[in-house]
Short mmCIF file of C-alpha atoms and ligand atoms in Angstrom, two decimals:
data_model
loop_
_atom_site.label_atom_id
_atom_site.label_comp_id
_atom_site.label_asym_id
_atom_site.label_seq_id
_atom_site.Cartn_x
_atom_site.Cartn_y
_atom_site.Cartn_z
CA MET O 1 -13.17 13.26 -44.41
CA GLN O 2 -10.17 13.91 -41.65
CA ARG O 3 -7.65 16.08 -41.67
CA PHE O 4 -4.65 16.43 -39.31
CA MET O 5 -3.87 19.81 -37.69
CA ILE O 6 0.18 20.15 -37.51
CA THR O 7 2.05 22.49 -35.24
CA GLY O 8 5.49 22.62 -36.06
CA GLY O 9 8.78 23.38 -34.10
CA ASN O 10 8.86 20.53 -31.89
CA ARG O 11 12.04 17.84 -31.58
CA LEU O 12 10.55 14.55 -31.13
CA SER O 13 12.07 13.07 -28.29
CA GLY O 14 11.02 9.41 -26.44
CA THR O 15 10.59 5.78 -27.16
CA VAL O 16 8.02 4.53 -30.20
CA LYS O 17 7.26 0.61 -30.79
CA VAL O 18 6.64 -0.39 -34.45
CA SER O 19 3.78 -2.53 -35.19
CA GLY O 20 3.83 -5.43 -37.81
CA SER O 21 4.13 -5.22 -41.68
CA LYS O 22 1.91 -4.19 -43.13
CA ASN O 23 3.39 -5.85 -46.15
CA ALA O 24 3.63 -9.19 -44.83
CA THR O 25 0.39 -9.09 -43.35
CA LEU O 26 -1.06 -8.76 -46.61
CA PRO O 27 0.16 -11.72 -48.67
CA ILE O 28 -0.19 -13.83 -45.83
CA MET O 29 -4.10 -13.50 -45.06
CA ALA O 30 -4.46 -14.17 -48.74
CA ALA O 31 -2.45 -17.28 -48.37
CA SER O 32 -4.87 -18.47 -45.36
CA LEU O 33 -6.71 -18.90 -48.58
CA LEU O 34 -4.48 -21.73 -49.20
CA LEU O 35 -5.79 -23.57 -46.09
CA ASP O 36 -8.76 -25.41 -46.01
CA GLY O 37 -8.70 -24.92 -42.24
CA LYS O 38 -7.85 -22.77 -39.34
CA CYS O 39 -5.05 -20.28 -39.00
CA THR O 40 -4.06 -17.98 -36.54
CA ILE O 41 -1.52 -14.37 -36.92
CA ARG O 42 -0.45 -12.58 -34.66
CA GLY O 43 1.08 -8.94 -34.72
CA VAL O 44 -1.30 -7.63 -37.18
CA PRO O 45 -1.22 -3.76 -37.44
CA ARG O 46 -4.77 -2.35 -37.00
CA LEU O 47 -4.66 -0.49 -40.30
CA ARG O 48 -7.49 0.18 -43.01
CA ASP O 49 -5.90 -1.86 -45.83
CA VAL O 50 -5.85 -5.08 -43.52
CA ALA O 51 -9.33 -3.91 -42.84
CA VAL O 52 -9.99 -4.48 -46.61
CA MET O 53 -8.13 -7.15 -47.19
CA ARG O 54 -10.71 -8.70 -44.12
CA GLU O 55 -13.63 -7.51 -45.84
CA LEU O 56 -12.30 -9.41 -49.14
CA LEU O 57 -11.47 -12.92 -47.29
CA ILE O 58 -14.85 -12.60 -45.40
CA TYR O 59 -16.34 -11.81 -49.27
CA LEU O 60 -15.22 -14.96 -49.97
CA GLY O 61 -16.64 -17.30 -47.31
CA ALA O 62 -14.02 -17.10 -44.99
CA SER O 63 -14.54 -16.50 -41.10
CA VAL O 64 -12.09 -13.50 -39.62
CA VAL O 65 -11.90 -12.39 -35.90
CA TRP O 66 -9.94 -9.72 -35.36
CA GLU O 67 -8.74 -8.39 -31.67
CA LYS O 68 -6.19 -6.20 -30.89
CA ASP O 69 -3.52 -7.98 -32.64
CA VAL O 70 -4.87 -11.08 -32.90
CA MET O 71 -6.73 -12.23 -36.57
CA HIS O 72 -8.15 -16.39 -35.99
CA ILE O 73 -8.94 -17.36 -39.61
CA ASP O 74 -11.01 -19.96 -40.89
CA THR O 75 -11.30 -20.64 -44.37
CA GLN O 76 -13.45 -23.96 -44.66
CA GLY O 77 -16.64 -22.18 -45.59
CA VAL O 78 -14.41 -20.27 -48.92
CA GLY O 79 -16.21 -21.21 -52.04
CA TYR O 80 -16.88 -18.02 -53.85
CA GLN O 81 -14.32 -16.87 -55.85
CA ASP O 82 -15.89 -14.03 -58.08
CA VAL O 83 -14.25 -10.99 -56.31
CA SER O 84 -16.91 -7.84 -56.47
CA GLU O 85 -15.16 -4.79 -58.01
CA GLU O 86 -16.22 -2.60 -55.14
CA LEU O 87 -13.59 -4.02 -53.03
CA MET O 88 -10.88 -5.66 -55.76
CA ARG O 89 -10.86 -1.31 -56.50
CA ARG O 90 -10.30 -0.26 -52.97
CA MET O 91 -6.46 -1.49 -52.77
CA ARG O 92 -3.74 -2.74 -55.38
CA ALA O 93 -2.71 -5.38 -52.78
CA SER O 94 -6.51 -7.25 -53.42
CA ASN O 95 -4.81 -8.74 -56.66
CA LEU O 96 -2.76 -10.93 -54.22
CA VAL O 97 -6.12 -13.26 -53.59
CA LEU O 98 -5.78 -14.29 -57.25
CA GLY O 99 -2.50 -17.12 -57.03
CA PRO O 100 -4.20 -18.49 -53.56
CA LEU O 101 -7.65 -19.31 -55.13
CA ILE O 102 -6.76 -20.12 -59.02
CA SER O 103 -4.47 -22.66 -57.26
CA ARG O 104 -7.55 -23.92 -54.15
CA TYR O 105 -10.28 -23.69 -56.78
CA LYS O 106 -8.70 -24.00 -60.74
CA TYR O 107 -11.25 -21.05 -61.13
CA ALA O 108 -10.94 -17.85 -60.29
CA ARG O 109 -12.53 -13.54 -61.49
CA ILE O 110 -11.18 -10.33 -60.23
CA SER O 111 -11.24 -7.01 -61.46
CA TYR O 112 -8.10 -4.88 -62.00
CA PRO O 113 -7.61 -3.52 -58.45
CA GLY O 114 -7.33 0.13 -57.37
CA GLY O 115 -4.88 1.47 -55.10
CA CYS O 116 -2.38 4.45 -54.58
CA ASP O 117 -2.02 6.92 -57.39
CA ILE O 118 1.44 6.27 -57.52
CA GLY O 119 1.32 4.55 -61.29
CA SER O 120 -0.53 2.36 -63.26
CA ARG O 121 0.37 -0.84 -61.58
CA PRO O 122 -0.55 -3.22 -64.51
CA MET O 123 -0.44 -7.17 -63.71
CA ASN O 124 1.01 -9.11 -66.77
CA PHE O 125 4.03 -10.24 -64.52
CA HIS O 126 1.02 -11.87 -62.70
CA LEU O 127 -0.83 -13.33 -65.47
CA LYS O 128 2.65 -14.73 -67.54
CA GLY O 129 4.32 -16.75 -64.39
CA LEU O 130 0.03 -18.25 -63.99
CA GLN O 131 -0.27 -18.77 -68.08
CA THR O 132 3.46 -20.77 -67.57
CA MET O 133 1.75 -22.65 -65.02
CA GLY O 134 -0.74 -23.89 -67.25
CA VAL O 135 -3.48 -20.93 -66.58
CA SER O 136 -5.94 -19.49 -69.27
CA ILE O 137 -6.30 -16.28 -68.49
CA LYS O 138 -9.01 -14.01 -70.15
CA GLU O 139 -9.14 -10.19 -69.54
CA LYS O 140 -12.59 -8.03 -70.22
CA PHE O 141 -14.25 -5.10 -69.32
CA GLY O 142 -11.70 -4.80 -66.53
CA TYR O 143 -11.73 -8.17 -65.43
CA ILE O 144 -9.50 -11.29 -64.81
CA THR O 145 -11.07 -15.07 -65.22
CA ALA O 146 -8.24 -17.41 -64.60
CA GLU O 147 -9.15 -21.42 -65.00
CA ALA O 148 -6.65 -23.98 -65.17
CA LYS O 149 -7.60 -28.02 -65.30
CA LYS O 150 -4.53 -28.55 -63.02
CA LEU O 151 -1.51 -26.39 -62.08
CA LYS O 152 1.98 -27.99 -62.99
CA GLY O 153 5.13 -26.62 -62.03
CA SER O 154 7.02 -24.72 -63.90
CA GLU O 155 10.40 -22.54 -64.52
CA ILE O 156 9.42 -18.83 -65.02
CA TYR O 157 11.12 -15.79 -65.24
CA LEU O 158 10.10 -12.49 -63.85
CA ASP O 159 10.77 -10.12 -66.32
CA MET O 160 11.31 -7.33 -63.49
CA PRO O 161 11.39 -8.07 -59.64
CA SER O 162 7.58 -7.50 -58.85
CA VAL O 163 7.02 -7.91 -55.15
CA GLY O 164 3.49 -8.66 -55.70
CA ALA O 165 3.99 -11.07 -58.79
CA THR O 166 6.45 -12.73 -56.48
CA GLU O 167 4.06 -13.97 -53.87
CA ASN O 168 1.45 -14.82 -56.17
CA LEU O 169 3.54 -17.06 -57.90
CA ILE O 170 4.70 -18.61 -54.81
CA MET O 171 1.63 -18.82 -53.81
CA ALA O 172 -0.15 -20.35 -56.67
CA ALA O 173 2.87 -22.97 -56.49
CA VAL O 174 1.72 -24.12 -53.41
CA LEU O 175 -0.58 -26.64 -54.17
CA ALA O 176 1.33 -27.35 -58.06
CA LYS O 177 2.23 -30.55 -59.58
CA GLY O 178 5.69 -30.91 -59.57
CA THR O 179 8.05 -28.38 -58.73
CA THR O 180 8.13 -24.62 -59.79
CA VAL O 181 11.07 -22.26 -59.74
CA ILE O 182 10.83 -17.84 -60.18
CA ARG O 183 13.61 -16.64 -61.08
CA ASN O 184 14.74 -12.95 -61.04
CA ALA O 185 12.11 -13.17 -57.83
CA ALA O 186 11.74 -9.85 -55.73
CA ARG O 187 13.74 -10.18 -52.49
CA GLU O 188 11.56 -7.95 -50.24
CA PRO O 189 11.69 -9.55 -46.28
CA GLU O 190 7.64 -9.49 -46.77
CA ILE O 191 8.26 -12.21 -49.24
CA VAL O 192 10.55 -14.63 -46.74
CA ASP O 193 7.67 -13.68 -43.87
CA LEU O 194 5.74 -15.15 -46.72
CA GLN O 195 7.58 -18.30 -47.39
CA ASN O 196 8.10 -19.07 -43.14
CA PHE O 197 4.56 -18.63 -42.93
CA LEU O 198 3.77 -20.96 -45.99
CA ASN O 199 5.97 -23.06 -44.84
CA CYS O 200 4.08 -23.38 -41.12
CA LEU O 201 1.23 -24.43 -42.52
CA GLY O 202 3.15 -27.23 -44.72
CA ALA O 203 4.20 -25.78 -47.73
CA GLN O 204 7.22 -26.29 -49.22
CA VAL O 205 8.97 -22.74 -50.14
CA LYS O 206 12.86 -22.32 -50.58
CA GLY O 207 14.92 -18.97 -51.35
CA ALA O 208 13.02 -16.61 -50.40
CA GLY O 209 15.15 -13.38 -50.24
CA THR O 210 17.46 -14.21 -53.22
CA ASP O 211 15.97 -13.73 -56.65
CA THR O 212 15.70 -17.43 -57.11
CA ILE O 213 12.73 -19.26 -55.21
CA LYS O 214 11.74 -22.55 -55.72
CA ILE O 215 8.50 -24.45 -54.63
CA THR O 216 7.48 -28.49 -54.34
CA GLY O 217 4.01 -28.65 -54.69
CA VAL O 218 2.06 -30.16 -51.91
CA ASN O 219 -1.58 -31.86 -51.32
CA GLY O 220 -2.59 -30.40 -48.85
CA LEU O 221 -1.79 -27.50 -45.95
CA ASN O 222 -2.20 -27.74 -41.96
CA GLY O 223 -2.99 -25.00 -39.66
CA ALA O 224 -0.75 -22.72 -37.83
CA GLU O 225 -0.26 -19.81 -35.56
CA TYR O 226 2.45 -17.40 -36.91
CA THR O 227 3.67 -13.97 -35.82
CA VAL O 228 4.49 -11.26 -38.69
CA ILE O 229 7.47 -9.73 -39.05
CA PRO O 230 7.78 -5.50 -38.11
CA ASP O 231 7.14 -3.31 -40.88
CA ARG O 232 10.32 -1.73 -41.36
CA ILE O 233 8.98 1.43 -43.24
CA GLU O 234 7.02 2.35 -40.38
CA ALA O 235 9.94 2.54 -38.53
CA GLY O 236 11.97 3.68 -41.36
CA THR O 237 9.91 6.82 -41.31
CA HIS O 238 9.88 7.02 -37.68
CA MET O 239 13.68 7.24 -38.24
CA VAL O 240 13.62 10.25 -40.03
CA ALA O 241 11.19 12.20 -37.71
CA ALA O 242 13.61 12.04 -35.60
CA ALA O 243 16.26 13.56 -37.57
CA ILE O 244 13.98 15.65 -39.38
CA THR O 245 12.48 17.58 -36.19
CA ARG O 246 16.07 17.00 -34.32
CA GLY O 247 15.33 15.18 -31.71
CA ASP O 248 16.41 11.73 -30.37
CA VAL O 249 14.36 8.98 -30.53
CA LEU O 250 14.31 5.15 -29.59
CA VAL O 251 12.73 2.84 -32.57
CA THR O 252 11.87 -0.58 -30.75
CA ASN O 253 10.31 -3.91 -32.41
CA VAL O 254 12.61 -3.55 -35.73
CA ILE O 255 14.95 -5.77 -37.63
CA PRO O 256 17.88 -3.28 -37.89
CA GLU O 257 18.91 -5.45 -41.80
CA HIS O 258 16.21 -4.53 -42.95
CA LEU O 259 16.63 -1.10 -42.85
CA GLU O 260 20.28 -0.94 -43.70
CA PRO O 261 19.36 1.30 -47.15
CA VAL O 262 17.55 3.69 -45.06
CA ILE O 263 20.47 3.69 -42.30
CA ASN O 264 23.17 4.17 -44.44
CA LYS O 265 21.17 7.10 -46.12
CA LEU O 266 20.56 8.73 -42.72
CA ARG O 267 24.56 8.35 -41.45
CA GLU O 268 25.28 9.65 -44.86
CA ALA O 269 22.91 12.91 -44.29
CA GLY O 270 24.71 13.27 -41.01
CA VAL O 271 22.15 11.75 -38.64
CA TYR O 272 23.47 10.12 -35.45
CA VAL O 273 22.41 6.01 -35.84
CA GLU O 274 23.15 3.67 -33.13
CA VAL O 275 21.43 -0.34 -33.59
CA LYS O 276 21.36 -2.55 -30.51
CA ASP O 277 19.20 -5.87 -31.43
CA ASP O 278 15.62 -4.58 -32.28
CA GLN O 279 16.38 -1.23 -31.74
CA VAL O 280 17.37 1.80 -33.54
CA ARG O 281 18.18 5.51 -31.32
CA VAL O 282 18.47 7.76 -33.65
CA ALA O 283 19.64 11.86 -32.90
CA MET O 284 20.31 14.57 -34.92
CA ASP O 285 20.86 18.73 -33.97
CA LYS O 286 21.95 20.48 -37.07
CA LYS O 287 21.25 20.33 -40.36
CA PRO O 288 21.74 17.25 -42.67
CA LEU O 289 24.09 16.46 -45.07
CA ALA O 290 22.39 16.60 -48.37
CA VAL O 291 22.84 13.23 -50.23
CA ASP O 292 21.02 11.14 -53.75
CA ILE O 293 18.80 8.25 -53.55
CA LYS O 294 17.85 6.26 -56.10
CA THR O 295 15.16 4.27 -54.84
CA MET O 296 15.60 -0.13 -55.97
CA PRO O 297 14.17 -3.37 -55.25
CA TYR O 298 15.13 -4.91 -52.31
CA PRO O 299 18.18 -4.62 -50.12
CA GLY O 300 18.51 -0.95 -52.86
CA PHE O 301 16.57 2.39 -51.11
CA PRO O 302 12.74 1.31 -50.66
CA THR O 303 10.37 3.31 -52.51
CA ASP O 304 8.12 3.87 -50.24
CA MET O 305 10.73 5.64 -48.10
CA GLN O 306 11.40 8.04 -51.15
CA PRO O 307 8.67 10.53 -49.83
CA GLN O 308 9.85 10.54 -46.65
CA PHE O 309 13.54 11.29 -47.38
CA MET O 310 12.63 13.98 -49.48
CA ALA O 311 10.64 15.45 -46.39
CA PHE O 312 14.73 15.35 -45.22
CA MET O 313 15.94 17.01 -48.10
CA THR O 314 14.41 19.35 -48.68
CA LEU O 315 15.81 21.15 -45.47
CA ALA O 316 19.56 19.90 -45.91
CA GLU O 317 22.43 22.00 -46.92
CA GLY O 318 23.74 21.54 -50.49
CA THR O 319 21.05 20.12 -53.50
CA SER O 320 19.85 16.29 -53.37
CA VAL O 321 18.88 14.43 -56.10
CA ILE O 322 16.00 11.93 -55.84
CA SER O 323 15.03 8.84 -58.38
CA GLU O 324 12.64 7.29 -58.81
CA THR O 325 12.94 3.88 -60.71
CA ILE O 326 9.82 1.59 -59.71
CA PHE O 327 6.96 3.73 -60.04
CA GLU O 328 6.44 6.14 -63.24
CA ASN O 329 4.44 8.63 -60.99
CA ARG O 330 5.60 8.92 -57.11
CA TYR O 331 6.16 12.62 -57.46
CA LYS O 332 2.39 13.49 -56.46
CA HIS O 333 3.49 14.88 -53.05
CA VAL O 334 6.41 17.51 -54.63
CA MET O 335 3.24 20.19 -55.53
CA GLU O 336 2.38 19.87 -51.47
CA PHE O 337 6.20 20.39 -50.37
CA ARG O 338 6.43 23.46 -52.49
CA ARG O 339 3.42 24.71 -50.89
CA MET O 340 5.24 24.84 -47.82
CA GLY O 341 8.22 26.67 -49.22
CA ALA O 342 10.75 23.56 -50.62
CA ASP O 343 12.59 24.35 -53.69
CA ILE O 344 12.14 21.28 -55.76
CA ARG O 345 12.33 20.41 -59.70
CA LEU O 346 10.94 17.55 -61.51
CA GLU O 347 12.97 16.03 -64.00
CA GLY O 348 11.33 13.12 -65.63
CA HIS O 349 11.66 10.16 -62.78
CA THR O 350 14.48 12.69 -60.95
CA ALA O 351 13.41 15.41 -58.42
CA VAL O 352 15.90 17.57 -57.58
CA VAL O 353 15.60 18.72 -53.81
CA ARG O 354 17.76 22.26 -53.09
CA GLY O 355 17.46 22.46 -49.32
CA VAL O 356 16.07 25.88 -47.73
CA PRO O 357 16.52 27.53 -44.20
CA GLY O 358 13.15 26.26 -43.60
CA LEU O 359 9.60 24.98 -44.34
CA SER O 360 6.26 27.38 -43.77
CA GLY O 361 3.27 26.06 -42.47
CA ALA O 362 0.35 25.86 -45.31
CA CYS O 363 -2.85 23.54 -46.39
CA VAL O 364 -2.04 20.29 -47.89
CA GLU O 365 -2.99 17.15 -48.95
CA ALA O 366 -2.06 13.55 -49.01
CA THR O 367 -2.02 12.21 -52.03
CA ASP O 368 -1.46 8.90 -50.94
CA LEU O 369 -0.24 7.01 -48.50
CA ARG O 370 3.63 7.16 -48.04
CA ALA O 371 3.38 10.86 -49.51
CA GLY O 372 1.20 11.44 -46.15
CA ALA O 373 3.90 10.10 -43.93
CA ALA O 374 5.83 12.81 -45.63
CA LEU O 375 3.72 15.37 -44.86
CA VAL O 376 3.08 14.54 -41.22
CA LEU O 377 7.09 14.90 -41.10
CA ALA O 378 7.72 17.74 -43.47
CA ALA O 379 4.76 19.50 -41.07
CA MET O 380 5.93 18.57 -37.63
CA ALA O 381 9.95 20.40 -38.85
CA GLY O 382 8.05 23.52 -40.30
CA GLU O 383 7.53 26.43 -38.79
CA ASN O 384 3.59 27.26 -37.79
CA GLY O 385 0.81 25.41 -38.52
CA THR O 386 -0.12 22.66 -41.23
CA VAL O 387 -3.42 21.23 -42.12
CA LEU O 388 -3.30 17.79 -43.81
CA ASP O 389 -6.46 16.73 -45.84
CA GLN O 390 -7.40 13.26 -46.98
CA VAL O 391 -5.31 11.29 -43.81
CA GLU O 392 -7.47 7.98 -44.37
CA HIS O 393 -4.80 7.51 -46.87
CA ILE O 394 -2.36 7.38 -44.00
CA ASP O 395 -4.57 5.09 -41.49
CA ARG O 396 -3.98 2.75 -45.02
CA GLY O 397 -0.58 1.90 -43.09
CA TYR O 398 0.42 3.62 -40.22
CA GLU O 399 -1.82 2.99 -37.04
CA ARG O 400 -3.02 6.33 -35.52
CA LEU O 401 0.69 7.96 -36.25
CA GLU O 402 -1.03 11.09 -34.76
CA ASN O 403 -0.87 9.26 -31.23
CA LYS O 404 2.67 7.66 -32.00
CA TYR O 405 3.92 11.40 -32.36
CA ASN O 406 2.31 13.06 -29.77
CA ALA O 407 3.39 10.40 -27.19
CA LEU O 408 7.09 11.88 -28.76
CA GLY O 409 6.26 15.39 -28.57
CA ALA O 410 4.73 16.24 -31.70
CA ARG O 411 1.34 18.74 -31.81
CA ILE O 412 -1.10 16.82 -33.68
CA ILE O 413 -4.68 17.21 -33.90
CA ARG O 414 -7.21 14.80 -36.08
CA VAL O 415 -10.08 16.71 -37.25
CA HIS O 416 -13.20 15.26 -38.87
CA SER O 417 -14.90 17.40 -41.15
C1 EPZ F 1 4.31 -3.90 -53.29
O1 EPZ F 1 3.97 -3.61 -54.30
C2 EPZ F 1 4.27 -3.37 -51.99
N1 EPZ F 1 2.33 -3.40 -50.98
C3 EPZ F 1 4.09 -1.87 -52.23
O2 EPZ F 1 4.38 -0.60 -51.50
C4 EPZ F 1 5.80 -1.30 -52.86
O3 EPZ F 1 6.30 -0.05 -52.99
C5 EPZ F 1 6.14 -1.99 -53.98
O4 EPZ F 1 6.17 -3.56 -54.29
C6 EPZ F 1 7.56 -1.81 -54.52
O5 EPZ F 1 8.23 -2.47 -53.36
C7 EPZ F 1 2.68 -4.29 -50.91
O6 EPZ F 1 3.50 -5.27 -50.79
C8 EPZ F 1 0.76 -4.64 -50.50
P1 EPZ F 1 5.58 -4.12 -57.70
P2 EPZ F 1 3.70 -3.74 -55.86
O7 EPZ F 1 4.99 -5.39 -58.52
O8 EPZ F 1 3.97 -5.16 -55.80
C9 EPZ F 1 5.53 -2.67 -62.05
C10 EPZ F 1 3.07 1.09 -49.75
O9 EPZ F 1 3.18 2.02 -49.78
N2 EPZ F 1 4.44 -4.04 -62.57
O10 EPZ F 1 7.28 -4.74 -57.01
O11 EPZ F 1 2.48 -3.54 -56.18
C11 EPZ F 1 4.52 -1.64 -61.28
O12 EPZ F 1 3.97 -1.30 -62.07
C12 EPZ F 1 2.88 0.16 -50.87
O13 EPZ F 1 2.98 -0.18 -48.21
C13 EPZ F 1 4.43 -4.41 -63.44
O14 EPZ F 1 4.36 -3.37 -64.57
O15 EPZ F 1 4.36 -3.85 -56.24
C14 EPZ F 1 5.53 -1.42 -60.52
O16 EPZ F 1 5.69 -0.01 -61.20
C15 EPZ F 1 3.35 0.85 -51.90
N3 EPZ F 1 4.24 -5.52 -63.87
C16 EPZ F 1 6.77 -1.80 -60.44
O17 EPZ F 1 6.95 -2.84 -61.11
C17 EPZ F 1 3.36 -5.97 -62.41
O18 EPZ F 1 2.72 -7.32 -63.59
C18 EPZ F 1 7.03 -2.37 -58.57
O19 EPZ F 1 5.47 -3.52 -59.16
C19 EPZ F 1 3.48 -5.73 -61.68
C20 EPZ F 1 3.98 -4.89 -61.33
#
């Protein structure tokens, strides 16, 4: 197990570059299974989750050469569709191989995926959409077996705009016979990136970024090179890091429109935010004002930024009401913040955060990826020292976070215990 020893009280200042998007890279890697050939992905972040997806592709027979931030994938060797439970349970996004495998092989068998401890995370919308396309689904002993003679283009309505279901169904429709329309689709930028990657391979996908996506099936795909978008959640995390430590940081390699909900909320809290091309400058020299947030599907305030913003609000002037509408159990970080002196009351899916004068160091643990990142922010803003356990969670979604923050003046030591 690895832990961070964090000394608080240092303002962050300087420049930090955002890596490629984890949540764009993972579906794009899965989509490479649709191709019987080679493709190259650039801007790939060095993350544990990306390493797990690479292991999954190799297990299925692909070759995946990953040097620095460039990944060469060759899926000519892919033939094996039963995915091991051990691999599936390591990451929720493993379920993204379902769409490509059923699309290319008309058969796939996966176990229910694992992932962060933030909710039950069922796959009913994924499976219902596949059944609409003519796929027979059998669920037994935690395994899903999907089979189809052929996939037919269909009209699919998602009961809620699920990111993963939208991505899986797009990938299932790429090689289907006819046209598929997905309504009430998720609109996240990572879905637009998946569409752009697929169209580079010769697919015909339109409408990603809106709630209606149209896929015209094609017979086959060709190899291509593609660069993934920057990670908007990493960028948002760094922006809050600058604000909570009352620092002054230039965050580079961003797409500002992807950050709009976070920029607006930071400004509402009194933070100076200046947007220029692919950079955002964030500066703060006083206590923030308490603001309310309600997590919503994109373009609303992202659930993946809820823990980080809560950290910020624990030190605000006044009381902030935070509503988590996406996941049913995404408040594990509240207990940890309380150990640092935060005043937070949970009422169902709502957290009432009353600002306190300061946070004090404590022994805390990362309960999931974003909670871990949020605790780093709280510890950097807190007084004296914090020990943060289970930082492996953080490595799932952030490239050596301690190096990025130490370069800005933080004092974080990684300890292998
Ligand atoms: C993606 O997860 C992201 N992961 C998550 O980021 C993100 O929090 C989430 O979208 C919401 O934005 C990746 O892209 C790899 P959903 P996903 O399907 O696709 C329920 C991070 O920190 N649901 O939009 O799993 C589900 O239980 C991670 O980077 C069903 O009920 O999210 C959840 O409550 C965490 N049935 C809600 O919908 C289904 O069939 C949203 O899930 C599918 C989902």
